[in-house]
CSV table of C-alpha atoms in Angstrom, one decimal:
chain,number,residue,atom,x,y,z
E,168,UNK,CA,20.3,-30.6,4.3
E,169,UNK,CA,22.1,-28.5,2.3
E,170,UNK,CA,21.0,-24.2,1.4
E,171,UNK,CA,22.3,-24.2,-2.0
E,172,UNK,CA,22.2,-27.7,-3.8
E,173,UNK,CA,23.7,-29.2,-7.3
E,174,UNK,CA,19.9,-28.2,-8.6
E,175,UNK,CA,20.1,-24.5,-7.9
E,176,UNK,CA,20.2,-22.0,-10.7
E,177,UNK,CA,21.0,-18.3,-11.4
E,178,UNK,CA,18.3,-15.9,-11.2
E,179,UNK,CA,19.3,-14.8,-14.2
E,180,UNK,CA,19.5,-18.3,-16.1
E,181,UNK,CA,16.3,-19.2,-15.1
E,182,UNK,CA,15.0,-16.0,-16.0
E,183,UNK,CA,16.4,-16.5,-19.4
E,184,UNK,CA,15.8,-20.1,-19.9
E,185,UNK,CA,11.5,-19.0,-19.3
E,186,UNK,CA,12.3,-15.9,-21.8
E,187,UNK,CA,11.5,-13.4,-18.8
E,188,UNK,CA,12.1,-9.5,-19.6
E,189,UNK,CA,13.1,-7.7,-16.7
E,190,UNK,CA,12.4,-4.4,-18.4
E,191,UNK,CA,8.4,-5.1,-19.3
E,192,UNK,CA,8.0,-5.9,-15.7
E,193,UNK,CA,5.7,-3.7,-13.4
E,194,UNK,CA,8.9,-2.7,-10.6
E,195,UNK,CA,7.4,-3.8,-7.1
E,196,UNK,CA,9.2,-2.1,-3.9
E,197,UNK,CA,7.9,-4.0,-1.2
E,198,UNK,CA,4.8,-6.1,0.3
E,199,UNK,CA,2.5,-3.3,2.0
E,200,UNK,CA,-1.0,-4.5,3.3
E,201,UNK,CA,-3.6,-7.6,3.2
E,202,UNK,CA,-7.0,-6.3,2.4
E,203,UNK,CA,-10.2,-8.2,3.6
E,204,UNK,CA,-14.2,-7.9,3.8
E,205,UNK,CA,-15.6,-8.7,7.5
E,206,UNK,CA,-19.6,-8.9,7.9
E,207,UNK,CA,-18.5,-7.8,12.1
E,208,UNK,CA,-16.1,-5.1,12.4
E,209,UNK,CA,-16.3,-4.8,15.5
E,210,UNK,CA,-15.5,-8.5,16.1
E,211,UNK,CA,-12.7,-8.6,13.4
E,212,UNK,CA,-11.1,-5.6,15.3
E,213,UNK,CA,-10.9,-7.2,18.8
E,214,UNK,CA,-9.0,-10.3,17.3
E,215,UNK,CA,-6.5,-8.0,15.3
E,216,UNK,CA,-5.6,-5.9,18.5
E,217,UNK,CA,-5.2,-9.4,20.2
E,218,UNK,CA,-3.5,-10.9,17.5
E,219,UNK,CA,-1.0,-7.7,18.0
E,220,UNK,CA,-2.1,-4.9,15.7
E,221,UNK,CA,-4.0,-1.6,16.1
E,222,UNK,CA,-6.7,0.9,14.5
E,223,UNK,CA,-5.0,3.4,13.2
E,224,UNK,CA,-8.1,5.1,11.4
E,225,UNK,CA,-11.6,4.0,10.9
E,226,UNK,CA,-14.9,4.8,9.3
E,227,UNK,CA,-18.6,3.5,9.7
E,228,UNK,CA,-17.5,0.7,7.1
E,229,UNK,CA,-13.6,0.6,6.6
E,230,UNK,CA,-10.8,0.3,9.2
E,231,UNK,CA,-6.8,0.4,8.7
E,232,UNK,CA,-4.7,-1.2,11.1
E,233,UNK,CA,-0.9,-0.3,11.7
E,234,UNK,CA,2.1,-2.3,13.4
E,235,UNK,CA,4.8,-0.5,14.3
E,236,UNK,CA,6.8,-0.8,11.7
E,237,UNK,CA,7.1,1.5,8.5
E,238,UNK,CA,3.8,0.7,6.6
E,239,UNK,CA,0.8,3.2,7.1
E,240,UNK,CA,-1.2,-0.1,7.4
E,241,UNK,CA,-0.8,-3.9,7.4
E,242,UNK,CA,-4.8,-4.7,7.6
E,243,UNK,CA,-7.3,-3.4,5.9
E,244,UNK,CA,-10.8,-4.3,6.7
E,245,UNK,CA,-14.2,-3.1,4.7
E,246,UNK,CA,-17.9,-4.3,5.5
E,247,UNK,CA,-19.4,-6.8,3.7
E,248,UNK,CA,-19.8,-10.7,3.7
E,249,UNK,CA,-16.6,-12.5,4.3
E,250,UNK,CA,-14.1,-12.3,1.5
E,251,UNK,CA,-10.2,-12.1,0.5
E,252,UNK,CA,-9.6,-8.8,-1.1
E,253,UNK,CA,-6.0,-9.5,-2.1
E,254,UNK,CA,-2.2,-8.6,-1.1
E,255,UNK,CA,-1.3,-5.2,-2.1
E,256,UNK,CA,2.1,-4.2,-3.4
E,257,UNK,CA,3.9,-0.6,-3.0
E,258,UNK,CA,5.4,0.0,-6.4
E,259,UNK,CA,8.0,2.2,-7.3
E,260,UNK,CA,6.3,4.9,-9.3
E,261,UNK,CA,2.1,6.2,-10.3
E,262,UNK,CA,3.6,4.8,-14.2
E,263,UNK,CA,3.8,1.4,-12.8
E,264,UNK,CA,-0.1,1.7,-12.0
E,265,UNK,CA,-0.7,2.3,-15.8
E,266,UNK,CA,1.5,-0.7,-16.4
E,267,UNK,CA,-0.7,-3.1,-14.3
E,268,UNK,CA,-3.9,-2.4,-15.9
E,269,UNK,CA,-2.7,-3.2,-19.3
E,270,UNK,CA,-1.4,-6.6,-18.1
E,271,UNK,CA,-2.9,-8.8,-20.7
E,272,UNK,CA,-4.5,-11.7,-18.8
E,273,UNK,CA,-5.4,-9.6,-16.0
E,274,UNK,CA,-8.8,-7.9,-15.0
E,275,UNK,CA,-9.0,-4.1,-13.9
E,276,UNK,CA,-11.7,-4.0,-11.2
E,277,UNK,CA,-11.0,-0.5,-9.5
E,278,UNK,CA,-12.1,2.6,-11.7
E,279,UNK,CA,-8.6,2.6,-13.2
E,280,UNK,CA,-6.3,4.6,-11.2
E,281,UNK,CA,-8.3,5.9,-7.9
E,282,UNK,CA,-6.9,8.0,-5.4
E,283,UNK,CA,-7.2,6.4,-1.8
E,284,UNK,CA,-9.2,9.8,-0.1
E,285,UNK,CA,-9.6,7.8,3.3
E,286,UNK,CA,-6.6,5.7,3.5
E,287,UNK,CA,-3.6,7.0,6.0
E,288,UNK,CA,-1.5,8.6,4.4
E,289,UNK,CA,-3.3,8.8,1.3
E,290,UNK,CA,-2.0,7.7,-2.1
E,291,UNK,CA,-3.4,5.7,-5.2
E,292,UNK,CA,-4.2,2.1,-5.9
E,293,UNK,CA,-5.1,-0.4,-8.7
E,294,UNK,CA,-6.7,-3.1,-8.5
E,295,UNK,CA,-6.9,-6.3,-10.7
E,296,UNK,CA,-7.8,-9.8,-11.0
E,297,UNK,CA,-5.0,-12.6,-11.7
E,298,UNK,CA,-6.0,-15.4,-14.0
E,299,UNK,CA,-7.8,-17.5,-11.2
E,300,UNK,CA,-9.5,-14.6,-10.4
E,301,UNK,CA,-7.5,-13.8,-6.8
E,302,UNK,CA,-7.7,-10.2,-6.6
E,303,UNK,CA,-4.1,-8.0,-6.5
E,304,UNK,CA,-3.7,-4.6,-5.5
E,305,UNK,CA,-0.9,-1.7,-6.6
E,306,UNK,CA,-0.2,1.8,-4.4
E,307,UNK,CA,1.7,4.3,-5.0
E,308,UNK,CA,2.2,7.8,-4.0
E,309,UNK,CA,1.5,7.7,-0.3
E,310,UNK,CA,3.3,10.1,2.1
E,311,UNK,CA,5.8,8.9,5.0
E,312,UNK,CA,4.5,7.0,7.6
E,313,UNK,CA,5.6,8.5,11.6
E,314,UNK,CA,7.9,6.3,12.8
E,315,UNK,CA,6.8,4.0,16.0
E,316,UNK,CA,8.9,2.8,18.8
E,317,UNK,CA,10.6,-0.3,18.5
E,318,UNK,CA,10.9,-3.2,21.0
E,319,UNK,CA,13.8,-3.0,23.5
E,320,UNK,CA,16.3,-6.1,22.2
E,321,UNK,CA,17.2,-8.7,24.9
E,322,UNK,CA,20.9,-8.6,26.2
E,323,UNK,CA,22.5,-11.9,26.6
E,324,UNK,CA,25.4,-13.2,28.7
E,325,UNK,CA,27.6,-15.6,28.1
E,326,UNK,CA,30.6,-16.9,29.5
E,327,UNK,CA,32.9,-14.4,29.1
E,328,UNK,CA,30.9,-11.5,28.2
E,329,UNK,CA,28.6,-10.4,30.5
E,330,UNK,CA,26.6,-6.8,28.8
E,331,UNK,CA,23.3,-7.3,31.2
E,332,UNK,CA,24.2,-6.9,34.9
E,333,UNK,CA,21.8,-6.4,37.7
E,334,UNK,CA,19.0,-6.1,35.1
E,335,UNK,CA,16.2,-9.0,35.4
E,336,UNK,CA,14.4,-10.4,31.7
E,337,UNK,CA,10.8,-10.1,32.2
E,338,UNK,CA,8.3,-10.5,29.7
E,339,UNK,CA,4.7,-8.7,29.9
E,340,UNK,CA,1.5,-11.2,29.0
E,341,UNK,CA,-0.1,-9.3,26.0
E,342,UNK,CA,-0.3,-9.7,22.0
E,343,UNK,CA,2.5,-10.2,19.8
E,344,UNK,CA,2.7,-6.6,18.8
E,345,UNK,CA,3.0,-6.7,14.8
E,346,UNK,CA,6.0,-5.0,12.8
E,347,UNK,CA,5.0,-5.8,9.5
E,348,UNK,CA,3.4,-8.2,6.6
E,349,UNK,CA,5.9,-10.6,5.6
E,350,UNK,CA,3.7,-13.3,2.7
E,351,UNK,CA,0.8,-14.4,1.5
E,352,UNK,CA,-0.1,-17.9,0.1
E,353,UNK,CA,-2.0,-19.0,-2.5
E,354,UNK,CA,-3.5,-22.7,-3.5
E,355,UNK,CA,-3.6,-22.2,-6.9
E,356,UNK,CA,-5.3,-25.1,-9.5
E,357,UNK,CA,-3.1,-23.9,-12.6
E,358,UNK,CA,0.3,-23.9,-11.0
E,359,UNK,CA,1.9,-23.5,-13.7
E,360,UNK,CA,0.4,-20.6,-15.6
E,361,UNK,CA,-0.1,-18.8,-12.3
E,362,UNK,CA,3.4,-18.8,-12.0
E,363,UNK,CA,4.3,-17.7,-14.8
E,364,UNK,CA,1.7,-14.9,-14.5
E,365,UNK,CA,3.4,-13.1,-11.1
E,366,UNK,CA,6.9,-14.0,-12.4
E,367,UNK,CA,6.8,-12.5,-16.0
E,368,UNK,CA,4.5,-9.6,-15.2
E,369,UNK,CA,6.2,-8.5,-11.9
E,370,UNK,CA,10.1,-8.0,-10.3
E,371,UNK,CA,9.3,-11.6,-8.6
E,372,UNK,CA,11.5,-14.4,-8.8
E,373,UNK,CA,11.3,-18.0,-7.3
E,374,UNK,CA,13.7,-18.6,-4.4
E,375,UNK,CA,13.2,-22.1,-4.1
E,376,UNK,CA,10.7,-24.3,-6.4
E,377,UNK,CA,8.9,-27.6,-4.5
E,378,UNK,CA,8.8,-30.8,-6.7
E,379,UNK,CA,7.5,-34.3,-7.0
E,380,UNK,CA,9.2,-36.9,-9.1
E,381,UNK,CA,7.0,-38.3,-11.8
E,382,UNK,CA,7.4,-41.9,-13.7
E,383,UNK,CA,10.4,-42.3,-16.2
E,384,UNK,CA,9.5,-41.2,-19.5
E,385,UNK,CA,9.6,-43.1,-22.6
E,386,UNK,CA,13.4,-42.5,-22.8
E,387,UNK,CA,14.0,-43.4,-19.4
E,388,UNK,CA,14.7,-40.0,-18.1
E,389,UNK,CA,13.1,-39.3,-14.4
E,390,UNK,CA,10.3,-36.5,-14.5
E,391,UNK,CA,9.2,-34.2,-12.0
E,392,UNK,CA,6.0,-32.1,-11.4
E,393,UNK,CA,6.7,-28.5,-9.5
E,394,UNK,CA,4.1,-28.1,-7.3
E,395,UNK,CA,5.3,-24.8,-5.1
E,396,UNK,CA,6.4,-21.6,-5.3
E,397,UNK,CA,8.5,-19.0,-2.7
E,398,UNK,CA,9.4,-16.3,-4.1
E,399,UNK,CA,10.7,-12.9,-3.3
E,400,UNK,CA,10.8,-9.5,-4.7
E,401,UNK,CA,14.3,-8.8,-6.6
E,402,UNK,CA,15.0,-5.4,-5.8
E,403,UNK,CA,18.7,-5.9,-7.6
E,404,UNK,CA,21.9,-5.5,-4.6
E,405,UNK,CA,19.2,-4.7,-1.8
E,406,UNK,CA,18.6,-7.0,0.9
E,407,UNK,CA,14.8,-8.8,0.6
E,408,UNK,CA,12.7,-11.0,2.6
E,409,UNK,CA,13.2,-14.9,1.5
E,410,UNK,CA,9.6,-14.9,0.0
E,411,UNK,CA,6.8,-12.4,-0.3
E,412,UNK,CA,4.4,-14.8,-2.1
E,413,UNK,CA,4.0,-18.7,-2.0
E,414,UNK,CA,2.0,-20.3,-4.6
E,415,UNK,CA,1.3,-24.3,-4.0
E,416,UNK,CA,-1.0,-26.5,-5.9
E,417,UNK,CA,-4.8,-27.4,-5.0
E,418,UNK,CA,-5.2,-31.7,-4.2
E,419,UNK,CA,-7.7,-32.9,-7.1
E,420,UNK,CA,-11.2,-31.6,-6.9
E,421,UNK,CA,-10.4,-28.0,-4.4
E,422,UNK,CA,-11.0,-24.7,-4.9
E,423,UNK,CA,-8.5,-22.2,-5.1
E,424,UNK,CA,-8.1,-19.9,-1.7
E,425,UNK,CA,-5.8,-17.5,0.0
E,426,UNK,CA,-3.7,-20.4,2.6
E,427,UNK,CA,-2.4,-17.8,4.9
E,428,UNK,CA,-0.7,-14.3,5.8
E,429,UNK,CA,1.9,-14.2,7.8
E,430,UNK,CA,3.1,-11.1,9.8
E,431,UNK,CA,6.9,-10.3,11.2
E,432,UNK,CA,6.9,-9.7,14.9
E,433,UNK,CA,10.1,-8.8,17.1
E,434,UNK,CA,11.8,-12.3,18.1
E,435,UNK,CA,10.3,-16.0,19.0
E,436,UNK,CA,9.7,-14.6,22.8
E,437,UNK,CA,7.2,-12.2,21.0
E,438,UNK,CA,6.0,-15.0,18.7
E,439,UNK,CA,5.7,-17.2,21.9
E,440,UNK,CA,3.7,-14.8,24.2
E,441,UNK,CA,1.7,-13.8,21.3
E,442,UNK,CA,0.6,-17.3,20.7
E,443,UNK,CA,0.0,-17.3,24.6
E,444,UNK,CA,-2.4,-14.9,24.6
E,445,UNK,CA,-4.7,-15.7,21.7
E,446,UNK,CA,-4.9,-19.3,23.2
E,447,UNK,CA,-5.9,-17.6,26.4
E,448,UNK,CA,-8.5,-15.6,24.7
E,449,UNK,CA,-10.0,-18.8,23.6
E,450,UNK,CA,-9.0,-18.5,19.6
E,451,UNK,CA,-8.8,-21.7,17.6
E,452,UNK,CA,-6.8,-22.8,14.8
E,453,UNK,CA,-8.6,-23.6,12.0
């Protein structure tokens, strides 16, 4: 009901009040890619060029797909048995890959700092666990990506201004043609130290925190459990996306997962004939 409530806080009060140091933090520029295992590659492919995207390069076991937007990639796929290999971040220098692998309770799992031979544009990564054990990866140093042509925007008329004359609106059947990654979710069982794992560590603050209210305590004072997490990447004065991450709590007894990732696409007409087409391709939500 209302975007900024009597419960909001400053970044940097709540920053201060969880004893958060900017300057230890690994400095994150943007969300770049989700990477992913597929048994079928060939299968995996057809979907993503329905679903909108496109091979950009490929091998006999790894293939990149691009949007058109400024990201080299926005899926990468390798071949094995189906599995989650993490979100991966662009960071703002190589030094901020040296960073990650001495985060405390993380886990290194690439061969420290490995140059990305295959990958478009090229580049280096890191890779590590988080404390539940999702994996999160770290590039830097790749070249520009070519720039792609973007959709033509829709003119509207109204009743006084009338920009679009003798010039029809027609939409083309076809995939919702991908610009970029926006988030990724996590169900999480330790909410709480997870957070404060991706919000100590890393530029990434919450923009708005879920709760349940709990039972009074002794004192009479209402109690509330957080149980979800957007947040975005603070990248100071610059203009960022309303979350990059979500973090929610698992219901007693599940496993923690990756929920979701969720890609940008051009406007809701997009969204709409997108959806179109996958449903006439027979895909099911799951």
């Amino acid at each position: 009901f209302v975007a900024i409530g009597p419960e909001s806080e400053s970044q940097a009060s709540w920053r201060s009040a969880n004893k958060i140091n900017p300057a230890n933090q690994v400095r994150i520029l943007k969300l770049s890619h989700m990477r992913y295992q597929h048994p079928d590659l060939r299968a995996i492919t057809t979907f993503l060029r329905d679903f909108g995207m496109h091979v950009v390069k490929k091998t006999e076991t790894q293939r990149w797909y691009r949007g058109y937007g400024p990201d080299h990639c926005v899926y990468y796929a390798q071949q094995g048995p189906r599995k989650s290999l993490g979100g991966t971040f662009k960071v703002e220098s190589c030094q901020e890959l040296e960073k990650v692998m001495k985060i405390p309770e993380a886990k290194c799992i690439s061969n420290g700092v490995e140059e990305m031979k295959d990958a478009p544009g090229g580049g280096y990564i890191a890779s590590i666990l988080d404390p539940e054990g999702f994996q999160v990866n770290f590039i830097c140093g790749q070249a520009p990506a070519e720039s792609r042509k973007m959709p033509e925007k829709l003119v509207f008329n109204d009743e006084s201004t009338k920009p679009r004359v003798r010039k029809f609106q027609r939409f083309e059947p076809g995939p919702a043609a991908v610009h970029k990654l926006g988030h990724f979710g996590l169900c999480v069982r330790n909410f709480d130290g997870q957070m404060a794992f991706y919000t100590r560590n890393f530029n990434i603050v919450p923009s708005d925190l879920l709760y349940v209210p709990l039972p009074p305590d002794s004192k009479g004072e209402p109690g509330r459990k957080t149980v979800a997490m957007f947040a975005h990447i603070d990248r100071g004065q610059d203009l960022v996306d309303h979350h990059t991450i979500l973090l929610t709590t698992l219901p007693p007894g599940g496993e923690p997962h990756v929920h979701h990732c969720s890609f940008e696409v051009h406007d809701f007409d997009t969204q709409a004939l997108g959806h179109q087409w996958l449903a006439q391709k027979e895909y099911k939500s799951e």
